[in-house]
Amino acid sequence: MFVPVSKPLIGEIEEQYVGDAIRRKEISGLVGTYLKEFESGFAKFCKVKHAATLNSGTTAIHLAVAALGIGAGDEVLVSTLTNMATFFAVLYQGAVPVPVDSEPETLNIDPALIEAKITSKTKAIIVVHLYGHPADMDPIMEIARRHKLFVIEDAAEAHGARYKDRMVGSIGDIGCFSFYSNKIITTGEGGMVTTNSDELDERMRSIKNLAFGTDNKFMHVAVGFKYQMTNLQAALGAAQLTRIEDIISRKRSLASFYTEAFSQEKDIQTPVEKPYAFNVYWMYNIVLRGALEGKRAAFMEELKKRGVESREDFVPFNQQKIFIDQGIVDPESCPVANRIGANGLYLPSGNDISEEELEYVAKNVVEVAHLLKG
Ligand SMILES: Cc1ncc(COP(=O)(O)O)c(C=O)c1O
């Protein structure tokens, strides 16, 4: 048996929609009904006024940072434990990303640590709803409002997650989503920005497609990017959107199954769902602790031998050698993220994982945990 960490759930609806886009010859990023359908469907799903398609989650975050006018010399507070795309988006603008450490249970930005990092140069906070659990948005929005900072939500891993009764991507100024092949829903590669602001929506739509002029198209109104999603990808996305509720409920039952299976394993930290949260469990992430702390490499190797794929957690920004070498960041500045980054891994969480595969993974995780504790 080999159980991969993820596999997209793609079938007949996707074939139909993409086939239709091809038959109509609507393949680019400008022409096509599926771009509109995917955008309006996704906006409705997120309960947000506007949604605009893009070619990746990375470009979504970059577009958000650019559209907020963030540039050279500005500082942006960013949750340190994330895909480095979140940090790169800030660096593309010549701005300075400032890492903020994580909460030990949710692995998200710790609101209690934000205020101490704010300076006169701080312009925004980027929160990341890691592995599908929403960040604690109320205190974050309160701090942001008091200091007049923008809030960008990196919801690349959290489509459909809720904070209290609000959908992620509808709480801050701009929400950013990814549709890479391992995400909750996919377009192969792709992204989306969401906002309730008419002005930001208009600006982002302009900049994402070369900022063409209105009277004279080729008299550009700004330095634009070419970040378009194609109608072919949007067809895939629109088809996937018909399944999103089903996928989320599969993720949630997968998580309950694993959590129950590991309930006796005190050296395995399992994902939480805080009272304010509706967790979509993008990937089922565990953190090794106690007698298993420091044994992740051996743990993953042993799982691999048994045909169970797993993936280590992100290396936090403050531990990235290229930035430590430049003297930009202190590697010890985020101790919680350092521990999680070194001891966390995620288990097979594919959208079409079978019950038999789930049982196989759970049984082997428990066996490997016991084996390594000796
Ligand atoms: C938290 C987070 N942010 C941003 C991205 C970047 O998205 P993409 O790969 O679509 O560029 C990803 C994932 O890949 C991610 O997990």
Coordinates of N, CA and C in Angstrom, one line a residue, residues 18-238:
V18 N -14.3 21.8 -18.5 CA -13.0 22.1 -19.2 C -13.2 21.8 -20.7
G19 N -13.9 20.7 -21.0 CA -14.2 20.4 -22.4 C -15.0 21.5 -23.1
D20 N -16.0 22.0 -22.3 CA -16.8 23.0 -22.9 C -16.0 24.3 -23.2
A21 N -15.1 24.6 -22.3 CA -14.3 25.8 -22.5 C -13.5 25.6 -23.8
I22 N -12.9 24.4 -24.0 CA -12.1 24.2 -25.1 C -13.0 24.2 -26.4
R23 N -14.2 23.6 -26.4 CA -15.0 23.6 -27.5 C -15.4 25.0 -27.9
R24 N -15.6 25.9 -26.9 CA -15.9 27.3 -27.2 C -14.7 28.1 -27.6
K25 N -13.5 27.5 -27.5 CA -12.2 28.2 -27.8 C -12.0 29.4 -26.9
E26 N -12.6 29.3 -25.7 CA -12.4 30.3 -24.7 C -11.3 29.9 -23.7
I27 N -10.1 30.2 -24.1 CA -9.0 29.6 -23.3 C -8.1 30.6 -22.6
S28 N -8.2 31.9 -22.9 CA -7.3 32.9 -22.4 C -7.8 33.4 -21.0
G29 N -7.0 34.4 -20.6 CA -7.4 35.0 -19.3 C -8.4 36.2 -19.4
L30 N -8.8 36.5 -20.6 CA -9.7 37.6 -20.8 C -11.1 37.2 -21.2
V31 N -11.1 36.2 -22.0 CA -12.4 35.8 -22.6 C -12.9 34.5 -22.0
G32 N -14.2 34.5 -21.6 CA -14.7 33.2 -21.2 C -15.7 33.4 -20.1
T33 N -16.8 32.5 -20.2 CA -17.8 32.6 -19.2 C -17.4 32.0 -17.8
Y34 N -16.5 31.1 -17.9 CA -16.1 30.4 -16.6 C -15.4 31.3 -15.6
L35 N -14.6 32.3 -16.2 CA -13.9 33.2 -15.3 C -15.0 34.0 -14.4
K36 N -16.0 34.4 -15.1 CA -17.1 35.2 -14.4 C -17.8 34.2 -13.4
E37 N -18.1 33.0 -13.9 CA -18.9 32.1 -13.1 C -18.1 31.7 -11.8
F38 N -16.8 31.4 -12.0 CA -15.9 31.1 -10.9 C -15.8 32.2 -9.9
E39 N -15.6 33.4 -10.4 CA -15.5 34.6 -9.5 C -16.8 34.8 -8.7
S40 N -17.9 34.8 -9.4 CA -19.1 35.2 -8.7 C -19.5 34.0 -7.7
G41 N -19.3 32.8 -8.2 CA -19.5 31.7 -7.3 C -18.7 31.7 -6.0
F42 N -17.4 32.0 -6.2 CA -16.5 32.0 -5.1 C -16.8 33.2 -4.2
A43 N -17.1 34.3 -4.7 CA -17.5 35.5 -3.9 C -18.7 35.1 -3.0
K44 N -19.7 34.5 -3.6 CA -20.9 34.1 -2.9 C -20.5 33.1 -1.8
F45 N -19.7 32.1 -2.2 CA -19.3 31.1 -1.2 C -18.6 31.8 0.0
C46 N -17.7 32.8 -0.3 CA -17.0 33.5 0.8 C -17.8 34.6 1.5
K47 N -19.0 34.8 1.0 CA -19.9 35.9 1.5 C -19.1 37.2 1.5
V48 N -18.6 37.5 0.3 CA -17.8 38.7 0.1 C -18.3 39.4 -1.2
K49 N -18.1 40.7 -1.2 CA -18.6 41.5 -2.4 C -17.9 41.1 -3.7
H50 N -16.6 41.1 -3.6 CA -15.8 40.9 -4.9 C -14.8 39.7 -4.8
A51 N -14.6 39.0 -5.9 CA -13.5 38.0 -6.0 C -12.9 38.1 -7.4
A52 N -11.6 38.1 -7.4 CA -11.0 38.2 -8.8 C -10.0 37.1 -8.9
T53 N -10.0 36.4 -10.0 CA -9.2 35.2 -10.3 C -7.7 35.7 -10.6
L54 N -6.8 34.8 -10.3 CA -5.4 35.0 -10.5 C -4.7 33.7 -10.9
N55 N -3.4 33.8 -11.3 CA -2.7 32.6 -11.7 C -2.0 31.9 -10.5
S56 N -2.0 32.4 -9.3 CA -1.5 31.6 -8.2 C -1.8 32.3 -6.9
G57 N -1.6 31.6 -5.8 CA -1.8 32.2 -4.5 C -0.7 33.2 -4.2
T58 N 0.5 32.9 -4.7 CA 1.6 33.8 -4.5 C 1.3 35.2 -5.1
T59 N 0.8 35.1 -6.4 CA 0.6 36.4 -7.0 C -0.6 37.1 -6.4
A60 N -1.5 36.3 -5.8 CA -2.7 36.9 -5.1 C -2.1 37.8 -3.9
I61 N -1.2 37.2 -3.2 CA -0.7 38.0 -2.0 C 0.1 39.2 -2.5
H62 N 0.9 39.0 -3.6 CA 1.7 40.1 -4.1 C 0.8 41.2 -4.6
L63 N -0.3 40.8 -5.3 CA -1.2 41.8 -5.8 C -1.9 42.6 -4.6
A64 N -2.2 41.9 -3.6 CA -2.8 42.5 -2.4 C -1.9 43.6 -1.8
V65 N -0.6 43.2 -1.6 CA 0.4 44.1 -1.0 C 0.6 45.3 -1.9
A66 N 0.7 45.1 -3.2 CA 0.9 46.2 -4.2 C -0.3 47.1 -4.2
A67 N -1.5 46.5 -4.2 CA -2.8 47.3 -4.3 C -3.0 48.2 -3.1
L68 N -2.4 47.8 -2.0 CA -2.5 48.6 -0.7 C -1.5 49.7 -0.7
G69 N -0.7 49.8 -1.7 CA 0.3 50.8 -1.8 C 1.5 50.6 -1.0
I70 N 1.8 49.4 -0.6 CA 2.9 49.1 0.3 C 4.2 49.0 -0.6
G71 N 5.2 49.7 -0.2 CA 6.4 49.7 -1.0 C 7.7 49.8 -0.1
A72 N 8.8 50.3 -0.8 CA 10.1 50.4 -0.2 C 10.0 51.1 1.2
G73 N 10.7 50.5 2.2 CA 10.8 51.1 3.5 C 9.6 50.8 4.4
D74 N 8.5 50.3 3.9 CA 7.3 50.0 4.7 C 7.6 48.6 5.4
E75 N 7.0 48.5 6.6 CA 7.1 47.2 7.3 C 5.8 46.5 7.3
V76 N 5.8 45.2 7.2 CA 4.6 44.4 7.2 C 4.8 43.2 8.2
L77 N 3.9 43.1 9.1 CA 4.0 42.0 10.1 C 3.4 40.7 9.5
V78 N 4.2 39.6 9.6 CA 3.7 38.4 8.9 C 3.9 37.2 9.8
S79 N 2.9 36.3 9.9 CA 3.0 35.1 10.6 C 4.2 34.3 10.1
T80 N 5.1 34.0 11.0 CA 6.4 33.4 10.6 C 6.3 32.0 10.0
L81 N 5.3 31.3 10.5 CA 5.2 29.9 10.1 C 4.2 29.8 8.9
T82 N 4.8 29.8 7.7 CA 4.0 29.8 6.5 C 4.8 29.4 5.3
N83 N 4.1 29.2 4.2 CA 4.8 29.0 3.0 C 5.6 30.3 2.7
M84 N 6.8 30.3 2.3 CA 7.6 31.5 2.1 C 7.0 32.4 1.0
A85 N 6.0 31.9 0.3 CA 5.3 32.8 -0.7 C 4.8 34.0 0.0
T86 N 4.3 33.8 1.2 CA 3.7 35.0 2.0 C 4.7 36.1 2.2
F87 N 5.9 35.6 2.5 CA 7.0 36.6 2.8 C 7.5 37.2 1.5
F88 N 7.7 36.3 0.5 CA 8.2 36.8 -0.8 C 7.3 37.9 -1.4
A89 N 6.0 37.8 -1.2 CA 5.1 38.8 -1.7 C 5.4 40.2 -1.2
V90 N 5.8 40.3 0.1 CA 6.2 41.5 0.7 C 7.6 42.0 0.1
L91 N 8.5 41.1 0.0 CA 9.8 41.4 -0.6 C 9.8 41.9 -2.0
Y92 N 8.8 41.3 -2.8 CA 8.7 41.7 -4.2 C 8.5 43.2 -4.3
Q93 N 7.8 43.8 -3.3 CA 7.5 45.2 -3.2 C 8.6 46.1 -2.6
G94 N 9.7 45.4 -2.2 CA 10.7 46.2 -1.6 C 10.5 46.6 -0.2
A95 N 9.4 46.0 0.4 CA 9.0 46.3 1.8 C 9.7 45.3 2.7
V96 N 9.7 45.5 4.0 CA 10.4 44.7 5.0 C 9.4 43.8 5.7
P97 N 9.5 42.5 5.6 CA 8.6 41.6 6.4 C 9.1 41.4 7.8
V98 N 8.3 41.5 8.7 CA 8.7 41.3 10.1 C 8.0 40.1 10.7
P99 N 8.7 39.0 11.0 CA 8.0 37.8 11.5 C 7.4 37.9 12.9
V100 N 6.3 37.3 13.0 CA 5.6 37.2 14.3 C 5.4 35.8 14.7
D101 N 5.7 35.4 15.9 CA 5.7 34.0 16.4 C 4.3 33.5 16.4
S102 N 4.2 32.1 16.6 CA 2.9 31.4 16.5 C 2.3 31.1 17.8
E103 N 1.0 30.8 17.8 CA 0.3 30.2 19.0 C 0.7 28.7 19.0
P104 N 1.0 28.2 20.1 CA 1.4 26.8 20.1 C 0.3 25.8 19.7
E105 N -1.0 26.1 19.9 CA -2.0 25.1 19.5 C -2.5 25.3 18.1
T106 N -2.8 26.5 17.7 CA -3.4 26.8 16.4 C -2.3 26.9 15.3
L107 N -1.1 27.2 15.7 CA 0.0 27.4 14.9 C -0.1 28.7 14.1
N108 N -1.1 29.5 14.4 CA -1.3 30.8 13.7 C -0.6 31.9 14.4
I109 N -0.6 33.1 13.8 CA 0.0 34.3 14.4 C -0.5 34.5 15.8
D110 N 0.3 34.8 16.8 CA -0.1 35.0 18.1 C -0.5 36.5 18.3
P111 N -1.7 36.8 18.5 CA -2.2 38.2 18.5 C -1.5 39.0 19.7
A112 N -1.1 38.2 20.7 CA -0.5 38.9 21.9 C 0.9 39.4 21.6
L113 N 1.5 39.0 20.5 CA 2.9 39.4 20.2 C 2.9 40.5 19.1
I114 N 1.8 40.8 18.6 CA 1.7 41.7 17.4 C 2.1 43.2 17.8
E115 N 1.5 43.7 18.9 CA 1.7 45.1 19.2 C 3.1 45.5 19.4
A116 N 3.9 44.7 20.0 CA 5.3 45.0 20.3 C 6.1 45.1 19.1
K117 N 5.7 44.6 17.9 CA 6.4 44.7 16.7 C 6.0 45.9 15.8
I118 N 5.0 46.6 16.2 CA 4.6 47.7 15.4 C 5.5 48.9 15.6
T119 N 5.9 49.5 14.5 CA 6.7 50.8 14.5 C 6.0 51.8 13.6
S120 N 6.6 53.0 13.5 CA 6.0 54.0 12.7 C 6.0 53.6 11.2
K121 N 6.8 52.6 10.9 CA 6.8 52.2 9.4 C 5.9 51.1 9.1
T122 N 5.2 50.5 10.1 CA 4.3 49.4 9.9 C 3.1 49.8 9.1
K123 N 2.8 49.0 8.0 CA 1.6 49.4 7.2 C 0.5 48.3 7.2
A124 N 0.9 47.1 7.5 CA -0.1 46.0 7.4 C 0.3 44.8 8.2
I125 N -0.7 43.9 8.4 CA -0.4 42.6 9.0 C -0.9 41.6 8.1
I126 N -0.1 40.5 7.8 CA -0.6 39.4 7.0 C -0.8 38.2 8.0
V127 N -2.0 37.8 8.1 CA -2.3 36.6 8.9 C -2.4 35.4 8.0
V128 N -2.1 34.2 8.5 CA -2.2 33.0 7.6 C -3.1 32.1 8.4
H129 N -4.1 31.6 7.7 CA -5.0 30.6 8.4 C -4.4 29.2 8.1
L130 N -3.4 28.8 8.9 CA -2.6 27.7 8.6 C -3.3 26.4 8.7
Y131 N -3.1 25.5 7.7 CA -3.7 24.2 7.7 C -5.3 24.2 7.8
G132 N -5.9 25.3 7.6 CA -7.3 25.4 7.6 C -8.0 25.9 8.9
H133 N -7.1 26.2 9.9 CA -7.7 26.8 11.1 C -7.6 28.3 11.1
P134 N -8.7 29.0 11.3 CA -8.6 30.5 11.2 C -7.8 31.1 12.3
A135 N -7.1 32.2 11.9 CA -6.4 33.0 13.0 C -7.4 33.6 13.9
D136 N -7.0 34.1 15.0 CA -7.9 34.7 16.0 C -8.1 36.2 15.6
M137 N -9.1 36.4 14.7 CA -9.2 37.6 14.0 C -9.7 38.8 14.8
D138 N -10.5 38.6 15.8 CA -11.1 39.8 16.6 C -9.9 40.7 17.2
P139 N -9.1 40.1 18.0 CA -8.0 40.9 18.5 C -7.1 41.5 17.5
I140 N -6.9 40.7 16.4 CA -6.0 41.2 15.3 C -6.6 42.4 14.6
M141 N -7.9 42.4 14.3 CA -8.6 43.5 13.7 C -8.7 44.7 14.6
E142 N -8.8 44.4 15.9 CA -8.8 45.5 16.9 C -7.5 46.3 16.9
I143 N -6.4 45.5 16.9 CA -5.1 46.2 16.9 C -4.9 46.9 15.6
A144 N -5.2 46.3 14.5 CA -5.1 46.9 13.2 C -5.8 48.2 13.1
R145 N -7.0 48.2 13.6 CA -7.9 49.4 13.5 C -7.2 50.6 14.4
R146 N -6.8 50.2 15.6 CA -6.2 51.2 16.5 C -4.9 51.8 15.9
H147 N -4.2 51.0 15.2 CA -2.9 51.5 14.6 C -3.0 51.9 13.1
K148 N -4.2 51.8 12.6 CA -4.5 52.1 11.2 C -3.6 51.3 10.2
L149 N -3.7 50.0 10.5 CA -3.0 49.1 9.6 C -3.9 48.3 8.7
F150 N -3.5 47.9 7.5 CA -4.3 47.0 6.7 C -4.1 45.6 7.2
V151 N -5.1 44.8 6.9 CA -5.0 43.3 7.2 C -5.2 42.5 5.9
I152 N -4.3 41.7 5.6 CA -4.4 40.8 4.5 C -4.5 39.4 5.1
E153 N -5.5 38.6 4.6 CA -5.7 37.2 5.1 C -5.1 36.3 4.0
D154 N -4.1 35.5 4.4 CA -3.6 34.5 3.5 C -4.4 33.2 3.8
A155 N -5.4 33.0 3.0 CA -6.3 31.9 3.2 C -6.1 30.8 2.2
A156 N -4.8 30.7 1.7 CA -4.4 29.7 0.7 C -4.8 28.3 1.1
E157 N -4.8 28.1 2.4 CA -5.1 26.7 2.9 C -6.4 26.6 3.6
A158 N -7.3 27.6 3.4 CA -8.5 27.6 4.3 C -9.8 27.9 3.7
H159 N -10.0 27.6 2.4 CA -11.3 27.9 1.8 C -12.4 27.3 2.6
G160 N -13.3 28.2 3.0 CA -14.5 27.7 3.7 C -14.4 27.7 5.2
A161 N -13.2 28.0 5.7 CA -13.0 28.1 7.2 C -13.8 29.3 7.7
R162 N -14.2 29.2 8.9 CA -14.9 30.4 9.5 C -14.3 30.8 10.8
Y163 N -14.4 32.1 11.0 CA -14.1 32.7 12.3 C -15.4 33.2 12.9
K164 N -15.8 32.6 14.0 CA -17.2 32.9 14.5 C -18.1 32.7 13.3
D165 N -18.9 33.7 12.9 CA -19.8 33.4 11.8 C -19.3 34.0 10.5
R166 N -18.0 34.4 10.5 CA -17.6 35.0 9.3 C -16.6 34.1 8.5
M167 N -16.7 34.1 7.2 CA -15.9 33.3 6.3 C -14.5 34.0 6.3
V168 N -13.4 33.1 6.3 CA -12.1 33.7 6.1 C -12.0 34.3 4.7
G169 N -11.3 35.3 4.6 CA -11.2 36.0 3.3 C -12.2 37.2 3.2
S170 N -13.1 37.3 4.2 CA -14.1 38.4 4.2 C -13.9 39.3 5.4
I171 N -12.9 39.0 6.2 CA -12.7 39.8 7.5 C -11.7 40.9 7.4
G172 N -10.6 40.7 6.8 CA -9.6 41.7 6.6 C -9.9 42.6 5.4
D173 N -8.9 43.4 5.0 CA -9.1 44.2 3.8 C -9.1 43.4 2.5
I174 N -8.2 42.4 2.4 CA -8.1 41.6 1.3 C -7.9 40.1 1.7
G175 N -8.5 39.2 1.1 CA -8.3 37.7 1.3 C -7.6 37.2 0.1
C176 N -6.7 36.2 0.3 CA -5.9 35.6 -0.8 C -6.0 34.1 -0.7
F177 N -6.4 33.5 -1.8 CA -6.6 32.0 -1.9 C -5.7 31.4 -2.9
S178 N -5.3 30.1 -2.7 CA -4.6 29.4 -3.7 C -5.4 28.2 -4.2
F179 N -5.3 27.9 -5.5 CA -5.9 26.7 -6.1 C -4.9 25.7 -6.6
Y180 N -3.7 25.7 -6.0 CA -2.7 24.7 -6.4 C -3.3 23.3 -6.3
S181 N -2.7 22.3 -6.9 CA -3.3 21.0 -7.0 C -3.6 20.3 -5.7
N182 N -2.9 20.7 -4.6 CA -3.2 20.0 -3.3 C -4.1 20.8 -2.5
K183 N -4.7 21.9 -3.0 CA -5.5 22.8 -2.1 C -7.0 22.2 -2.0
I184 N -7.8 22.8 -1.1 CA -9.2 22.3 -0.9 C -9.9 22.2 -2.2
I185 N -9.9 23.2 -3.1 CA -10.3 23.0 -4.4 C -9.2 23.5 -5.3
T186 N -9.1 23.0 -6.6 CA -7.9 23.3 -7.4 C -8.3 23.7 -8.8
T187 N -7.4 24.5 -9.4 CA -7.4 24.8 -10.8 C -6.1 24.4 -11.4
G188 N -5.4 23.5 -10.8 CA -4.0 23.1 -11.2 C -3.0 24.1 -10.6
E189 N -2.9 25.3 -11.1 CA -2.3 26.4 -10.5 C -3.3 27.5 -10.5
G190 N -3.4 28.4 -9.5 CA -4.4 29.4 -9.6 C -4.5 30.1 -8.2
G191 N -5.2 31.3 -8.3 CA -5.4 32.0 -7.0 C -6.6 32.9 -7.1
M192 N -6.9 33.6 -6.0 CA -8.1 34.5 -6.0 C -7.8 35.6 -5.0
V193 N -8.3 36.8 -5.2 CA -8.3 37.8 -4.2 C -9.8 38.1 -3.9
T194 N -10.1 38.4 -2.6 CA -11.5 38.7 -2.2 C -11.4 40.0 -1.4
T195 N -12.5 40.8 -1.6 CA -12.5 42.1 -0.8 C -14.0 42.6 -0.8
N196 N -14.3 43.4 0.2 CA -15.6 44.0 0.3 C -15.5 45.5 -0.2
S197 N -14.2 45.9 -0.6 CA -14.0 47.3 -1.0 C -14.1 47.4 -2.6
D198 N -15.0 48.3 -3.0 CA -15.2 48.5 -4.5 C -13.9 49.0 -5.0
E199 N -13.3 50.0 -4.3 CA -12.1 50.6 -4.8 C -10.9 49.6 -4.9
L200 N -10.7 48.8 -3.9 CA -9.6 47.8 -3.9 C -9.8 46.8 -5.0
D201 N -11.1 46.4 -5.2 CA -11.4 45.5 -6.3 C -11.0 46.0 -7.6
E202 N -11.4 47.3 -7.8 CA -11.2 47.9 -9.1 C -9.6 48.0 -9.4
R203 N -8.9 48.4 -8.3 CA -7.5 48.6 -8.5 C -6.8 47.3 -8.7
M204 N -7.2 46.2 -8.0 CA -6.6 44.9 -8.2 C -6.9 44.4 -9.6
R205 N -8.1 44.6 -10.1 CA -8.5 44.1 -11.4 C -7.7 44.8 -12.5
S206 N -7.4 46.0 -12.2 CA -6.6 46.8 -13.2 C -5.1 46.3 -13.2
I207 N -4.5 46.3 -12.0 CA -3.1 45.9 -11.9 C -2.8 44.5 -12.3
K208 N -3.8 43.6 -12.1 CA -3.5 42.2 -12.4 C -3.4 41.9 -13.9
N209 N -3.9 42.9 -14.7 CA -3.8 42.7 -16.1 C -3.2 44.0 -16.8
L210 N -2.0 44.2 -16.4 CA -1.1 45.2 -17.0 C -1.6 46.7 -16.9
A211 N -2.6 46.9 -16.1 CA -3.1 48.3 -15.8 C -3.3 49.1 -17.1
F212 N -4.1 48.5 -18.0 CA -4.4 49.2 -19.3 C -5.2 50.4 -19.0
G213 N -5.1 51.4 -19.9 CA -5.8 52.7 -19.7 C -7.3 52.5 -20.1
T214 N -8.1 53.4 -19.7 CA -9.6 53.3 -20.0 C -9.9 54.0 -21.4
D215 N -9.5 55.2 -21.6 CA -9.8 55.9 -22.9 C -8.9 55.3 -23.9
N216 N -7.6 55.4 -23.7 CA -6.6 54.8 -24.6 C -6.0 53.6 -23.9
K217 N -6.4 52.4 -24.4 CA -6.0 51.2 -23.7 C -4.5 51.1 -23.4
F218 N -3.7 51.6 -24.4 CA -2.3 51.4 -24.3 C -1.5 52.6 -23.6
M219 N -2.3 53.5 -23.0 CA -1.8 54.5 -22.1 C -2.0 53.9 -20.7
H220 N -1.0 53.2 -20.2 CA -1.2 52.4 -18.9 C -1.3 53.4 -17.7
V221 N -2.2 53.0 -16.8 CA -2.4 53.9 -15.6 C -1.5 53.6 -14.4
A222 N -0.8 52.5 -14.5 CA 0.2 52.1 -13.4 C 1.1 51.1 -14.0
V223 N 2.1 50.7 -13.1 CA 2.9 49.5 -13.5 C 2.1 48.3 -13.2
G224 N 1.6 47.6 -14.2 CA 0.8 46.4 -14.0 C 1.5 45.1 -14.0
F225 N 0.8 44.1 -13.6 CA 1.4 42.7 -13.6 C 0.5 41.9 -14.7
K226 N 1.0 40.8 -15.1 CA 0.3 39.9 -15.9 C 0.0 38.6 -15.1
Y227 N -1.1 38.7 -14.3 CA -1.3 37.6 -13.3 C -2.6 36.9 -13.5
Q228 N -3.1 36.9 -14.8 CA -4.4 36.3 -15.1 C -4.5 34.8 -15.0
M229 N -5.6 34.4 -14.5 CA -6.0 33.0 -14.6 C -6.6 32.8 -16.0
T230 N -6.5 31.6 -16.6 CA -7.1 31.4 -17.9 C -8.5 30.9 -17.7
N231 N -9.4 31.0 -18.7 CA -10.7 30.5 -18.6 C -10.8 29.0 -18.5
L232 N -9.7 28.3 -19.0 CA -9.6 26.9 -18.9 C -9.5 26.5 -17.4
Q233 N -8.6 27.2 -16.7 CA -8.4 26.9 -15.3 C -9.7 27.3 -14.5
A234 N -10.3 28.4 -15.0 CA -11.6 28.8 -14.3 C -12.7 27.8 -14.5
A235 N -12.7 27.1 -15.6 CA -13.7 26.0 -15.8 C -13.5 24.9 -14.8
L236 N -12.2 24.6 -14.6 CA -11.9 23.6 -13.6 C -12.3 24.0 -12.2
G237 N -12.1 25.3 -11.9 CA -12.4 25.9 -10.6 C -13.9 25.9 -10.4
A238 N -14.7 26.3 -11.5 CA -16.1 26.4 -11.3 C -16.7 25.0 -11.1

